[in-house]
Coordinates of C-alpha atoms and ligand atoms in Angstrom, one line a residue:
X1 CA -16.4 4.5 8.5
X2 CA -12.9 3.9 6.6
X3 CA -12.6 1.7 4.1
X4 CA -10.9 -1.9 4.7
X5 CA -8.3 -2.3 2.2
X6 CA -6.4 -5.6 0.8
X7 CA -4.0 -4.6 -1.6
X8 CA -1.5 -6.9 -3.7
X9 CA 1.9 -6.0 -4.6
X10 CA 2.8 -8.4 -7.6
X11 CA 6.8 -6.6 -7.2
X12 CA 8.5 -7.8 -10.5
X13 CA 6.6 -11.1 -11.1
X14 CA 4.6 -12.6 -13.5
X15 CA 4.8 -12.6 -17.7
X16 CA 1.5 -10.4 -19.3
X17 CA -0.5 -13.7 -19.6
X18 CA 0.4 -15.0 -16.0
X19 CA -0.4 -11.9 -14.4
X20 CA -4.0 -11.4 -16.6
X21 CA -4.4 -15.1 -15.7
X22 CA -3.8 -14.8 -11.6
X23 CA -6.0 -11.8 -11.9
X24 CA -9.0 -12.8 -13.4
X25 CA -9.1 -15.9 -11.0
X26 CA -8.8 -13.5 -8.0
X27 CA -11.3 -11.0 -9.2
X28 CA -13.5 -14.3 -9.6
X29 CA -12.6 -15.6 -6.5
X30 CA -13.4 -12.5 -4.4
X31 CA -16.3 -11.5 -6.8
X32 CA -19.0 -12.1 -3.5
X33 CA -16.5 -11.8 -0.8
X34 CA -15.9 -8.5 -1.0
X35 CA -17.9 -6.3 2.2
X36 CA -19.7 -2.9 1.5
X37 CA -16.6 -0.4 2.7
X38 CA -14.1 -2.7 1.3
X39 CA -11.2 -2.2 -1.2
X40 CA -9.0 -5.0 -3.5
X41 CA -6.1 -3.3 -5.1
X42 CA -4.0 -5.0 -7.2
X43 CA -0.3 -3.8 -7.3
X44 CA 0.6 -5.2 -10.8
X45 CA 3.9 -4.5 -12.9
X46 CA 3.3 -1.7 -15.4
X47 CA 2.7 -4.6 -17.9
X48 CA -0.6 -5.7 -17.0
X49 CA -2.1 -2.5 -15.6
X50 CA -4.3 -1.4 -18.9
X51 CA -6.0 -4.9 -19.4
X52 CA -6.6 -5.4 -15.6
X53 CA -8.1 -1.5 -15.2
X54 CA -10.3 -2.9 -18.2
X55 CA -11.1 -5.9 -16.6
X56 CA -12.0 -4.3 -13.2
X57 CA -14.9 -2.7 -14.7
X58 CA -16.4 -5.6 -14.0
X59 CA -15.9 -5.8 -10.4
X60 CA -17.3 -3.6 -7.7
X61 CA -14.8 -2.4 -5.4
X62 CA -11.6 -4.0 -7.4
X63 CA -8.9 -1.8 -8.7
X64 CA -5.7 -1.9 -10.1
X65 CA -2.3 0.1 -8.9
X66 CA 1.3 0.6 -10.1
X67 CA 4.1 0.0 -7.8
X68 CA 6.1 3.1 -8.8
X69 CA 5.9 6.3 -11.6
X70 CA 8.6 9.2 -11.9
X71 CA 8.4 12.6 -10.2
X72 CA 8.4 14.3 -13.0
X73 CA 5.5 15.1 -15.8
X74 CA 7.1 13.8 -19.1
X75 CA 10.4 14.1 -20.8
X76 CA 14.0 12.4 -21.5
X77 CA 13.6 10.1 -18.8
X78 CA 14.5 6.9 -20.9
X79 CA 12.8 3.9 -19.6
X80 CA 10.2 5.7 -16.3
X81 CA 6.8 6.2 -15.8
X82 CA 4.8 9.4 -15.3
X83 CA 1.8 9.5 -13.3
X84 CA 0.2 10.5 -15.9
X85 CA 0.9 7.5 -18.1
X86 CA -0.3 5.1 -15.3
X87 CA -3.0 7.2 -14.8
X88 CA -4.6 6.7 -18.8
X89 CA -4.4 2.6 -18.4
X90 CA -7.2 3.3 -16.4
X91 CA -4.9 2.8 -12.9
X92 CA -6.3 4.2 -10.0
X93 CA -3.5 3.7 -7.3
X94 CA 0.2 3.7 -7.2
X95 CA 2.8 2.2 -4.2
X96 CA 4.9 5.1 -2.8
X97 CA 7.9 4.5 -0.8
X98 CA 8.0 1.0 -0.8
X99 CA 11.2 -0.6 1.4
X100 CA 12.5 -2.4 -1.9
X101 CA 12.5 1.4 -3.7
X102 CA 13.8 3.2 -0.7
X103 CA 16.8 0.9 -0.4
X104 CA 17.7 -0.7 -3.6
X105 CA 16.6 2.5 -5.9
X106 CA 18.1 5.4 -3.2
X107 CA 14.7 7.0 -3.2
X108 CA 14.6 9.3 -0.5
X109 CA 11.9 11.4 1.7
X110 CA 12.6 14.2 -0.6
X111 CA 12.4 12.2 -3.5
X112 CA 8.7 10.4 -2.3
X113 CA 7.5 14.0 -1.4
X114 CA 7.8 14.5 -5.2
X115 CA 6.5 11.6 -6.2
X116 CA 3.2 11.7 -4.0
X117 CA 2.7 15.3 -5.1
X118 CA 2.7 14.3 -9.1
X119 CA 0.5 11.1 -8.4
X120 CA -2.2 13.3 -6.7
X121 CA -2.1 15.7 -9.5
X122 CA -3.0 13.0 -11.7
X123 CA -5.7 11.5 -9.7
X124 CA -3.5 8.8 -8.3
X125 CA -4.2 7.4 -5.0
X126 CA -1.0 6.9 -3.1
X127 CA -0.5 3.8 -0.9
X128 CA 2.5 5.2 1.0
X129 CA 4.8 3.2 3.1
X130 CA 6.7 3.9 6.1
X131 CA 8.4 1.6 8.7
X132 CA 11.6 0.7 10.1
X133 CA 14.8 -1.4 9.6
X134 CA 15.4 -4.3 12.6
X135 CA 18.4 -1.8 13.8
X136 CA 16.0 0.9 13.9
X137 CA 13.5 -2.0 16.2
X138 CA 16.5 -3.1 18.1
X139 CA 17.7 0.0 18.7
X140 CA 14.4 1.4 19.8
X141 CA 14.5 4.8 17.4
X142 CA 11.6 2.9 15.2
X143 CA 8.7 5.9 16.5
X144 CA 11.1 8.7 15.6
X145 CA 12.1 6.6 11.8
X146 CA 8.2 6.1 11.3
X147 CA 7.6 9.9 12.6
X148 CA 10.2 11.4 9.9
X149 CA 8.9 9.5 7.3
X150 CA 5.6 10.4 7.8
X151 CA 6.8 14.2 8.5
X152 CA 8.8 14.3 5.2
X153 CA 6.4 12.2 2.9
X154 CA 2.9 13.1 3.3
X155 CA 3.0 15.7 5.9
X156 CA 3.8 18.6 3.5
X157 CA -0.1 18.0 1.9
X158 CA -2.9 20.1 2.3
X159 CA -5.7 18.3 4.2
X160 CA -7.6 17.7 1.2
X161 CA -4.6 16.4 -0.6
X162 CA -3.8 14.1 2.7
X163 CA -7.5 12.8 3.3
X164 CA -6.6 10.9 -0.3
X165 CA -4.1 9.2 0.5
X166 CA -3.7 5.6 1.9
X167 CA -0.7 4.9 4.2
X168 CA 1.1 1.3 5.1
X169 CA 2.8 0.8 7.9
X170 CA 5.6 -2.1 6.9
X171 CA 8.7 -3.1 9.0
X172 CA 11.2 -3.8 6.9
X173 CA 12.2 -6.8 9.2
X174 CA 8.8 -8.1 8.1
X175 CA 9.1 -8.3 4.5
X176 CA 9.2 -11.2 2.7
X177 CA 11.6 -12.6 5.7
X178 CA 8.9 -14.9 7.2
X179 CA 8.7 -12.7 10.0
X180 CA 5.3 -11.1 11.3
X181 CA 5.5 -8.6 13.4
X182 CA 2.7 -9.7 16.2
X183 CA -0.6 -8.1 16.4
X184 CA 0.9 -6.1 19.2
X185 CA 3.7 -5.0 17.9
X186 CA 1.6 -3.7 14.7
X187 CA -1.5 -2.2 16.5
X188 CA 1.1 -0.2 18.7
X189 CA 2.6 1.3 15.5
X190 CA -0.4 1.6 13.7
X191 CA -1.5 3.5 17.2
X192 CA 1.1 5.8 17.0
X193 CA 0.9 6.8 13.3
X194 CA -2.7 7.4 13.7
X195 CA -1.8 9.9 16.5
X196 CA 0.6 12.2 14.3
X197 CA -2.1 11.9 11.7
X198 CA -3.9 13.4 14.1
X199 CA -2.1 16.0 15.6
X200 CA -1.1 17.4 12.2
X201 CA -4.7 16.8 10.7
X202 CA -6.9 16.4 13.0
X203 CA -9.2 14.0 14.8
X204 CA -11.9 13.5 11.4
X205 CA -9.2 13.0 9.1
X206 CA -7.2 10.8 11.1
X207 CA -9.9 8.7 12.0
X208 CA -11.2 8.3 8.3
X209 CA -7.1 7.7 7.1
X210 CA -7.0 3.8 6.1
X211 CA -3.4 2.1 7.6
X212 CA -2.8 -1.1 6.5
X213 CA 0.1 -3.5 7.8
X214 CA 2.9 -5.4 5.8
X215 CA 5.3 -7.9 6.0
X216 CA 4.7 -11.3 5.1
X217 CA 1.1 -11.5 6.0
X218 CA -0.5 -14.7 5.1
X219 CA -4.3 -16.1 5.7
X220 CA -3.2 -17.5 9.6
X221 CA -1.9 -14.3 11.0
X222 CA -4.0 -11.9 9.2
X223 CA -7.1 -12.1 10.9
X224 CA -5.0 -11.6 14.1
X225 CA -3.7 -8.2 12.3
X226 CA -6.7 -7.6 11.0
X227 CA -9.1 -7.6 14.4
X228 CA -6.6 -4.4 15.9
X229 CA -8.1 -1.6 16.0
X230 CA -5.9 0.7 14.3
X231 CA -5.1 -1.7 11.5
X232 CA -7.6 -1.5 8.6
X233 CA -6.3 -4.0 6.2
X234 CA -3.2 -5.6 4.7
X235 CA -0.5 -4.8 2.0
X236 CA 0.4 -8.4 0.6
X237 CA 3.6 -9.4 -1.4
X238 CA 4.3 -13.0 -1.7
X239 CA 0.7 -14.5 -0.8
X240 CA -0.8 -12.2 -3.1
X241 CA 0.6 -14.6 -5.9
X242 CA -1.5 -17.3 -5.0
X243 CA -5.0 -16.7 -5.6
X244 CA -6.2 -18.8 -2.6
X245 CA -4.0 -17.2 -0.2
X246 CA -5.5 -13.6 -1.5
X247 CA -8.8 -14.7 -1.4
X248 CA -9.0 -16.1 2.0
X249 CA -7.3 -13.3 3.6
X250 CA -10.0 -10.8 2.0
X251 CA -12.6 -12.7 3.5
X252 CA -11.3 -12.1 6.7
X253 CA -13.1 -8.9 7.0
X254 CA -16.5 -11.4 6.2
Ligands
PEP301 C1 5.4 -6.0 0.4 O1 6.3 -6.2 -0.5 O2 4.8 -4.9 0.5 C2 5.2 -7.1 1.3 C3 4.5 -6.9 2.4 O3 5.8 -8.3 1.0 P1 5.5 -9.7 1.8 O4 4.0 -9.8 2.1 O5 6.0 -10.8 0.9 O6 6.3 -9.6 3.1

């Protein structure tokens, strides 16, 4: 059965004690909410992740992420983040081709190839996310966006490699705008990506790959999202800041 995931992405929020803080009341908060083949990530700034991957220890099924690392190994790359850096604070998990990255920081398909190859090498799960613009909805070219993406980012990995990996489906329309896209609208997309997973892969693997959905889910549309049946879970920005909001939409899989 795949696993139900509810991952956080803090983004750039939160001083060191805020973010231990938020997370100890969440880990505390979920600590008997939490179902068998269930997964809480928490996306944190690089900041926090040593003390929370210490603190997770604690908590069955709880782990901590980054939200990006460098392609390359080590070196004169003043001010990144190898893989293997996140990696030794005891982070299991790392955000790969997030929206925010692909538009604000140029990274590219070619670019999140890279990265997802150097995060599996150091035993880093990626979370990798696809999904289109609302020009790309409007426009109707959103399968072929999500298809390329998929094609360029993950589809290069063996089918060991792949199996790893989580993947996010998040319309970029959706993201921190307010705007959900329905349950429809997700479970057709979600759908579809299970299908190319599955004509590269085939039918085991894609039916053991965990998708989750994005864009401003919140603890009223998520069990909506939630119930499809190609949607296994949720990647949460804003409400993952508030510890109630986090914890009630992991207990929508109660
Ligand atoms: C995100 O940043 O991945 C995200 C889904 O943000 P929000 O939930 O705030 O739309």
């Amino acid at each position: 059965m795949r696993k139900k995931i509810v991952a956080g992405n803090w983004k750039m929020n939160l001083g060191y004690q805020e973010g231990i803080s938020l997370f100890s009341e969440v880990a505390n908060m979920v600590k008997d909410e939490v179902i068998g083949n269930q997964q809480i990530i928490v996306c944190s700034p690089f900041i926090h992740l040593h003390s929370i991957a210490s603190l997770t220890n604690e908590h069955k099924n709880v782990f901590v992420g980054a939200q990006n690392i460098h392609q390359e190994d080590a070196g004169a790359y003043t001010g990144e983040v190898s893989a293997k850096q996140v990696r030794s604070t005891g982070a299991a998990y790392v955000i790969l081709g997030h929206s925010e990255r692909r538009a604000y920081f140029g990274e590219s398909d070619e670019l999140l190839a890279k990265k997802v190859n150097i995060a599996l090498t150091h035993n880093l799960v990626p979370i990798f996310c696809i999904g289109e613009t609302k020009e790309e909805r409007e426009s109707g070219e959103f399968f072929d966006v999500i298809k390329k993406q998929l094609e360029k980012g993950v589809f290069h990995l063996s089918e060991s490699d792949f199996s790893k990996i989580i993947l996010a489906y998040e319309p970029v329309w959706a993201i921190g705008t307010g705007l959900t896209a329905s349950p429809e609208q997700a479970q057709e997309v979600h759908a579809f990506i299970r299908k190319e997973v599955e004509a590269k892969y085939g039918s085991a693997v894609a039916d053991e790959t965990s998708i989750l959905y994005g864009g401003s889910c919140n603890p009223k549309n998520a069990p909506d999202l939630f119930s499809q049946p190609d949607i296994d879970g949720g990647l949460i920005g804003g409400a993952s800041l508030k510890s109630r909001d986090f914890t009630d939409i992991v207990k929508v899989f109660n």
